[in-house]
mmCIF file of C-alpha atoms in Angstrom:
data_model
loop_
_atom_site.group_PDB
_atom_site.id
_atom_site.type_symbol
_atom_site.label_atom_id
_atom_site.label_comp_id
_atom_site.label_asym_id
_atom_site.label_seq_id
_atom_site.Cartn_x
_atom_site.Cartn_y
_atom_site.Cartn_z
ATOM 1 C CA UNK A 1 17.252 -28.967 8.462
ATOM 2 C CA UNK A 2 18.081 -25.459 5.235
ATOM 3 C CA UNK A 3 18.272 -27.457 2.124
ATOM 4 C CA UNK A 4 20.147 -24.865 -0.123
ATOM 5 C CA UNK A 5 19.187 -25.216 -4.061
ATOM 6 C CA UNK A 6 21.860 -23.323 -6.061
ATOM 7 C CA UNK A 7 19.889 -22.246 -9.368
ATOM 8 C CA UNK A 8 20.523 -20.154 -12.569
ATOM 9 C CA UNK A 9 18.149 -17.624 -13.395
ATOM 10 C CA UNK A 10 18.127 -18.688 -17.038
ATOM 11 C CA UNK A 11 17.793 -22.130 -16.976
ATOM 12 C CA UNK A 12 14.988 -24.667 -17.442
ATOM 13 C CA UNK A 13 14.664 -25.731 -13.603
ATOM 14 C CA UNK A 14 11.384 -25.733 -13.216
ATOM 15 C CA UNK A 15 10.658 -29.954 -12.887
ATOM 16 C CA UNK A 16 13.849 -30.568 -10.678
ATOM 17 C CA UNK A 17 12.578 -27.118 -8.445
ATOM 18 C CA UNK A 18 9.042 -28.133 -7.998
ATOM 19 C CA UNK A 19 10.384 -32.357 -7.393
ATOM 20 C CA UNK A 20 13.137 -31.159 -4.420
ATOM 21 C CA UNK A 21 10.538 -29.325 -2.692
ATOM 22 C CA UNK A 22 7.224 -32.205 -3.496
ATOM 23 C CA UNK A 23 10.415 -34.401 -1.489
ATOM 24 C CA UNK A 24 11.168 -32.232 1.577
ATOM 25 C CA UNK A 25 8.221 -30.787 1.486
ATOM 26 C CA UNK A 26 9.802 -27.800 4.605
ATOM 27 C CA UNK A 27 7.442 -25.071 6.882
ATOM 28 C CA UNK A 28 9.345 -22.535 4.684
ATOM 29 C CA UNK A 29 10.579 -22.014 1.384
ATOM 30 C CA UNK A 30 12.837 -19.354 1.020
ATOM 31 C CA UNK A 31 13.413 -16.982 -2.447
ATOM 32 C CA UNK A 32 16.236 -15.258 -2.973
ATOM 33 C CA UNK A 33 14.160 -11.960 -4.083
ATOM 34 C CA UNK A 34 12.918 -9.232 -2.549
ATOM 35 C CA UNK A 35 9.314 -7.871 -2.762
ATOM 36 C CA UNK A 36 9.432 -5.995 -6.235
ATOM 37 C CA UNK A 37 11.438 -8.846 -7.826
ATOM 38 C CA UNK A 38 8.343 -11.345 -6.696
ATOM 39 C CA UNK A 39 5.330 -9.497 -7.610
ATOM 40 C CA UNK A 40 7.377 -8.553 -11.157
ATOM 41 C CA UNK A 41 7.575 -12.041 -11.614
ATOM 42 C CA UNK A 42 4.890 -13.152 -10.548
ATOM 43 C CA UNK A 43 3.111 -10.836 -12.794
ATOM 44 C CA UNK A 44 4.844 -12.423 -15.664
ATOM 45 C CA UNK A 45 6.355 -8.239 -15.702
ATOM 46 C CA UNK A 46 9.587 -8.792 -17.394
ATOM 47 C CA UNK A 47 12.219 -6.285 -14.650
ATOM 48 C CA UNK A 48 13.599 -2.927 -15.274
ATOM 49 C CA UNK A 49 14.342 -1.926 -18.604
ATOM 50 C CA UNK A 50 15.662 1.247 -20.734
ATOM 51 C CA UNK A 51 19.507 1.523 -20.527
ATOM 52 C CA UNK A 52 20.148 1.131 -16.402
ATOM 53 C CA UNK A 53 21.659 -0.843 -14.699
ATOM 54 C CA UNK A 54 19.228 -2.857 -13.849
ATOM 55 C CA UNK A 55 17.744 -2.480 -17.495
ATOM 56 C CA UNK A 56 21.115 -3.925 -19.407
ATOM 57 C CA UNK A 57 21.398 -6.964 -16.314
ATOM 58 C CA UNK A 58 17.838 -7.246 -17.145
ATOM 59 C CA UNK A 59 18.490 -7.377 -21.149
ATOM 60 C CA UNK A 60 21.709 -9.883 -20.792
ATOM 61 C CA UNK A 61 19.270 -12.099 -18.732
ATOM 62 C CA UNK A 62 16.675 -12.475 -20.492
ATOM 63 C CA UNK A 63 17.452 -13.151 -23.896
ATOM 64 C CA UNK A 64 20.115 -16.405 -22.621
ATOM 65 C CA UNK A 65 16.917 -16.959 -21.343
ATOM 66 C CA UNK A 66 15.255 -17.715 -23.762
ATOM 67 C CA UNK A 67 18.020 -19.682 -25.690
ATOM 68 C CA UNK A 68 16.789 -22.384 -22.826
ATOM 69 C CA UNK A 69 13.536 -21.899 -23.917
ATOM 70 C CA UNK A 70 12.067 -19.740 -20.768
ATOM 71 C CA UNK A 71 11.438 -16.943 -18.818
ATOM 72 C CA UNK A 72 14.106 -14.922 -16.252
ATOM 73 C CA UNK A 73 13.355 -16.191 -12.871
ATOM 74 C CA UNK A 74 10.793 -19.114 -13.746
ATOM 75 C CA UNK A 75 13.015 -21.423 -11.299
ATOM 76 C CA UNK A 76 11.834 -18.896 -8.844
ATOM 77 C CA UNK A 77 8.044 -19.101 -9.484
ATOM 78 C CA UNK A 78 7.984 -22.306 -9.520
ATOM 79 C CA UNK A 79 9.764 -22.452 -6.475
ATOM 80 C CA UNK A 80 7.051 -19.849 -4.901
ATOM 81 C CA UNK A 81 3.741 -22.448 -6.837
ATOM 82 C CA UNK A 82 5.564 -25.805 -5.288
ATOM 83 C CA UNK A 83 5.478 -23.654 -1.777
ATOM 84 C CA UNK A 84 1.829 -23.470 -1.972
ATOM 85 C CA UNK A 85 0.794 -27.107 -3.529
ATOM 86 C CA UNK A 86 2.288 -28.357 0.050
ATOM 87 C CA UNK A 87 1.223 -25.717 2.256
ATOM 88 C CA UNK A 88 4.851 -23.817 2.648
ATOM 89 C CA UNK A 89 5.543 -20.188 3.809
ATOM 90 C CA UNK A 90 6.860 -18.670 1.061
ATOM 91 C CA UNK A 91 9.712 -15.856 2.698
ATOM 92 C CA UNK A 92 11.380 -13.243 0.261
ATOM 93 C CA UNK A 93 15.697 -13.320 1.526
ATOM 94 C CA UNK A 94 17.354 -11.460 -0.398
ATOM 95 C CA UNK A 95 17.987 -7.302 0.096
ATOM 96 C CA UNK A 96 16.071 -4.439 -1.999
ATOM 97 C CA UNK A 97 17.727 -4.941 -5.617
ATOM 98 C CA UNK A 98 17.788 -0.797 -6.538
ATOM 99 C CA UNK A 99 19.345 -0.305 -3.521
ATOM 100 C CA UNK A 100 22.202 -2.542 -3.478
ATOM 101 C CA UNK A 101 22.612 -1.606 -7.355
ATOM 102 C CA UNK A 102 22.389 1.887 -6.478
ATOM 103 C CA UNK A 103 25.316 0.934 -3.264
ATOM 104 C CA UNK A 104 27.639 -0.705 -5.342
ATOM 105 C CA UNK A 105 27.456 2.640 -8.283
ATOM 106 C CA UNK A 106 27.973 4.790 -5.158
ATOM 107 C CA UNK A 107 31.160 3.416 -3.554
ATOM 108 C CA UNK A 108 33.118 1.732 -6.403
ATOM 109 C CA UNK A 109 35.923 3.912 -7.917
ATOM 110 C CA UNK A 110 36.392 5.068 -11.333
ATOM 111 C CA UNK A 111 38.369 2.161 -12.652
ATOM 112 C CA UNK A 112 36.407 -0.193 -10.878
ATOM 113 C CA UNK A 113 32.900 1.676 -12.259
ATOM 114 C CA UNK A 114 34.685 1.692 -15.637
ATOM 115 C CA UNK A 115 35.395 -2.275 -15.366
ATOM 116 C CA UNK A 116 31.572 -2.716 -14.370
ATOM 117 C CA UNK A 117 30.268 -1.145 -17.317
ATOM 118 C CA UNK A 118 32.034 -2.451 -19.610
ATOM 119 C CA UNK A 119 31.484 -5.638 -17.935
ATOM 120 C CA UNK A 120 27.622 -5.311 -18.362
ATOM 121 C CA UNK A 121 27.831 -4.531 -22.259
ATOM 122 C CA UNK A 122 30.079 -7.228 -23.145
ATOM 123 C CA UNK A 123 27.468 -9.286 -22.132
ATOM 124 C CA UNK A 124 25.204 -7.941 -24.083
ATOM 125 C CA UNK A 125 26.709 -10.646 -26.666
ATOM 126 C CA UNK A 126 26.874 -13.779 -24.726
ATOM 127 C CA UNK A 127 25.742 -17.147 -25.867
ATOM 128 C CA UNK A 128 24.024 -19.765 -24.997
ATOM 129 C CA UNK A 129 27.496 -21.992 -26.019
ATOM 130 C CA UNK A 130 29.329 -19.264 -23.976
ATOM 131 C CA UNK A 131 27.197 -19.659 -21.280
ATOM 132 C CA UNK A 132 28.092 -23.383 -21.057
ATOM 133 C CA UNK A 133 31.582 -22.266 -21.442
ATOM 134 C CA UNK A 134 31.897 -20.212 -18.385
ATOM 135 C CA UNK A 135 29.244 -22.557 -15.758
ATOM 136 C CA UNK A 136 31.961 -25.559 -16.427
ATOM 137 C CA UNK A 137 35.013 -23.522 -15.495
ATOM 138 C CA UNK A 138 32.944 -21.781 -12.706
ATOM 139 C CA UNK A 139 32.131 -25.627 -11.471
ATOM 140 C CA UNK A 140 36.134 -26.632 -12.179
ATOM 141 C CA UNK A 141 37.213 -23.407 -9.891
ATOM 142 C CA UNK A 142 34.678 -22.117 -8.098
ATOM 143 C CA UNK A 143 37.063 -20.506 -5.111
ATOM 144 C CA UNK A 144 38.983 -19.211 -7.891
ATOM 145 C CA UNK A 145 36.320 -17.700 -10.171
ATOM 146 C CA UNK A 146 35.510 -16.015 -7.263
ATOM 147 C CA UNK A 147 38.422 -14.352 -6.473
ATOM 148 C CA UNK A 148 39.411 -13.630 -10.119
ATOM 149 C CA UNK A 149 36.351 -11.659 -10.087
ATOM 150 C CA UNK A 150 37.067 -10.138 -6.602
ATOM 151 C CA UNK A 151 40.606 -8.730 -7.835
ATOM 152 C CA UNK A 152 38.725 -7.188 -10.130
ATOM 153 C CA UNK A 153 35.782 -5.420 -9.398
ATOM 154 C CA UNK A 154 36.421 -5.854 -5.412
ATOM 155 C CA UNK A 155 33.048 -3.176 -4.584
ATOM 156 C CA UNK A 156 30.565 -5.242 -6.410
ATOM 157 C CA UNK A 157 32.022 -8.956 -5.449
ATOM 158 C CA UNK A 158 31.724 -7.658 -1.409
ATOM 159 C CA UNK A 159 27.649 -5.638 -1.815
ATOM 160 C CA UNK A 160 27.299 -8.178 -4.467
ATOM 161 C CA UNK A 161 27.998 -11.593 -3.174
ATOM 162 C CA UNK A 162 29.438 -10.775 0.116
ATOM 163 C CA UNK A 163 26.690 -8.895 2.133
ATOM 164 C CA UNK A 164 23.918 -10.944 0.453
ATOM 165 C CA UNK A 165 24.954 -14.201 1.569
ATOM 166 C CA UNK A 166 25.867 -12.907 5.286
ATOM 167 C CA UNK A 167 22.171 -10.976 4.893
ATOM 168 C CA UNK A 168 20.221 -14.513 3.621
ATOM 169 C CA UNK A 169 22.075 -16.801 6.384
ATOM 170 C CA UNK A 170 20.825 -14.752 9.021
ATOM 171 C CA UNK A 171 17.524 -14.830 7.482
ATOM 172 C CA UNK A 172 17.433 -18.605 6.965
ATOM 173 C CA UNK A 173 18.553 -19.600 10.295
ATOM 174 C CA UNK A 174 16.002 -16.912 12.066
ATOM 175 C CA UNK A 175 13.279 -18.959 9.423
ATOM 176 C CA UNK A 176 14.527 -22.335 10.407
ATOM 177 C CA UNK A 177 15.414 -21.590 14.075
ATOM 178 C CA UNK A 178 10.689 -19.826 14.294
ATOM 179 C CA UNK A 179 9.480 -22.168 11.628
ATOM 180 C CA UNK A 180 11.286 -25.598 10.690
ATOM 181 C CA UNK A 181 12.990 -26.760 7.756
ATOM 182 C CA UNK A 182 13.432 -24.861 4.850
ATOM 183 C CA UNK A 183 14.635 -24.882 0.934
ATOM 184 C CA UNK A 184 15.997 -21.910 0.014
ATOM 185 C CA UNK A 185 16.143 -21.237 -3.596
ATOM 186 C CA UNK A 186 19.454 -19.283 -3.918
ATOM 187 C CA UNK A 187 21.809 -18.101 -6.840
ATOM 188 C CA UNK A 188 24.761 -20.824 -7.264
ATOM 189 C CA UNK A 189 27.361 -18.454 -6.776
ATOM 190 C CA UNK A 190 25.567 -17.489 -3.514
ATOM 191 C CA UNK A 191 26.121 -20.888 -2.144
ATOM 192 C CA UNK A 192 29.429 -21.253 -0.673
ATOM 193 C CA UNK A 193 28.805 -17.973 0.732
ATOM 194 C CA UNK A 194 26.211 -19.410 2.262
ATOM 195 C CA UNK A 195 27.397 -22.955 3.877
ATOM 196 C CA UNK A 196 30.170 -20.957 5.122
ATOM 197 C CA UNK A 197 26.795 -18.036 7.191
ATOM 198 C CA UNK A 198 25.184 -21.695 8.279
ATOM 199 C CA UNK A 199 28.662 -23.242 9.216
ATOM 200 C CA UNK A 200 26.291 -24.316 12.194
ATOM 201 C CA UNK A 201 23.199 -25.331 10.878
ATOM 202 C CA UNK A 202 22.166 -28.597 9.201
ATOM 203 C CA UNK A 203 22.605 -28.138 5.399
ATOM 204 C CA UNK A 204 21.521 -29.877 2.679
ATOM 205 C CA UNK A 205 22.935 -28.204 -0.752
ATOM 206 C CA UNK A 206 21.874 -29.371 -4.209
ATOM 207 C CA UNK A 207 24.262 -27.280 -6.932
ATOM 208 C CA UNK A 208 23.274 -26.442 -10.200
ATOM 209 C CA UNK A 209 25.285 -28.789 -11.642
ATOM 210 C CA UNK A 210 22.525 -31.583 -9.686
ATOM 211 C CA UNK A 211 19.503 -29.434 -10.891
ATOM 212 C CA UNK A 212 20.102 -29.246 -14.214
ATOM 213 C CA UNK A 213 19.018 -31.540 -17.355
ATOM 214 C CA UNK A 214 21.398 -32.232 -19.761
ATOM 215 C CA UNK A 215 21.773 -28.814 -22.015
ATOM 216 C CA UNK A 216 20.018 -28.721 -25.118
ATOM 217 C CA UNK A 217 22.075 -27.602 -28.140
ATOM 218 C CA UNK A 218 21.642 -24.775 -29.348
ATOM 219 C CA UNK A 219 22.985 -21.315 -31.205
ATOM 220 C CA UNK A 220 26.724 -20.370 -29.809
ATOM 221 C CA UNK A 221 28.141 -16.783 -29.156
ATOM 222 C CA UNK A 222 30.621 -15.069 -27.550
ATOM 223 C CA UNK A 223 31.090 -13.028 -24.185
ATOM 224 C CA UNK A 224 31.296 -14.478 -21.123
ATOM 225 C CA UNK A 225 29.852 -14.937 -17.701
ATOM 226 C CA UNK A 226 30.689 -16.304 -14.651
ATOM 227 C CA UNK A 227 28.016 -17.499 -12.175
ATOM 228 C CA UNK A 228 24.885 -17.041 -10.948
ATOM 229 C CA UNK A 229 24.267 -14.229 -8.529
#
């Protein structure tokens, strides 16, 4: 069985992730991380800083995560710890994040690049209330949100979502065939594409809304996010 846990990198999912892994006791826990991101998180460090694309994205995620009382990627570290507790192997199934961003920027048109950086800059002003609104919008119309993303940023959608979905699906099929049961922690925005890529495999799915506790009240804000990648 391949179990997909659709997570969000800014929410407190540590207990839910641990419980899901202990309940299933898989042979492998697969994480939507590359080696660099995994080692940074394992050391308790922050991701890219400065005004680079990755730095801006990191600033946004870290600020929102703080509103939920966690650090970005805590759910991944919880998954790794739970894997060790049940004797499971840890597998890193994502592509290199820096190479992905460089490809996105290199292949985008000028108009799309302007839209891309505009969306990143706007995300710096996002607040918890708006995050909750956008998560609800995504749950209500997942295909519509993804189609909107593709229409505005087609290159980003292809490289950040579609190609990574295909890569991670291949890795999960390989791991399942070689090792046995797998629990995979992936951003909730990847779950639909992975289910499609794993259509010939036995798959169980727990979405972000299944894993989250009721959101804590907190300060609101403005701006928007759509789903977690």
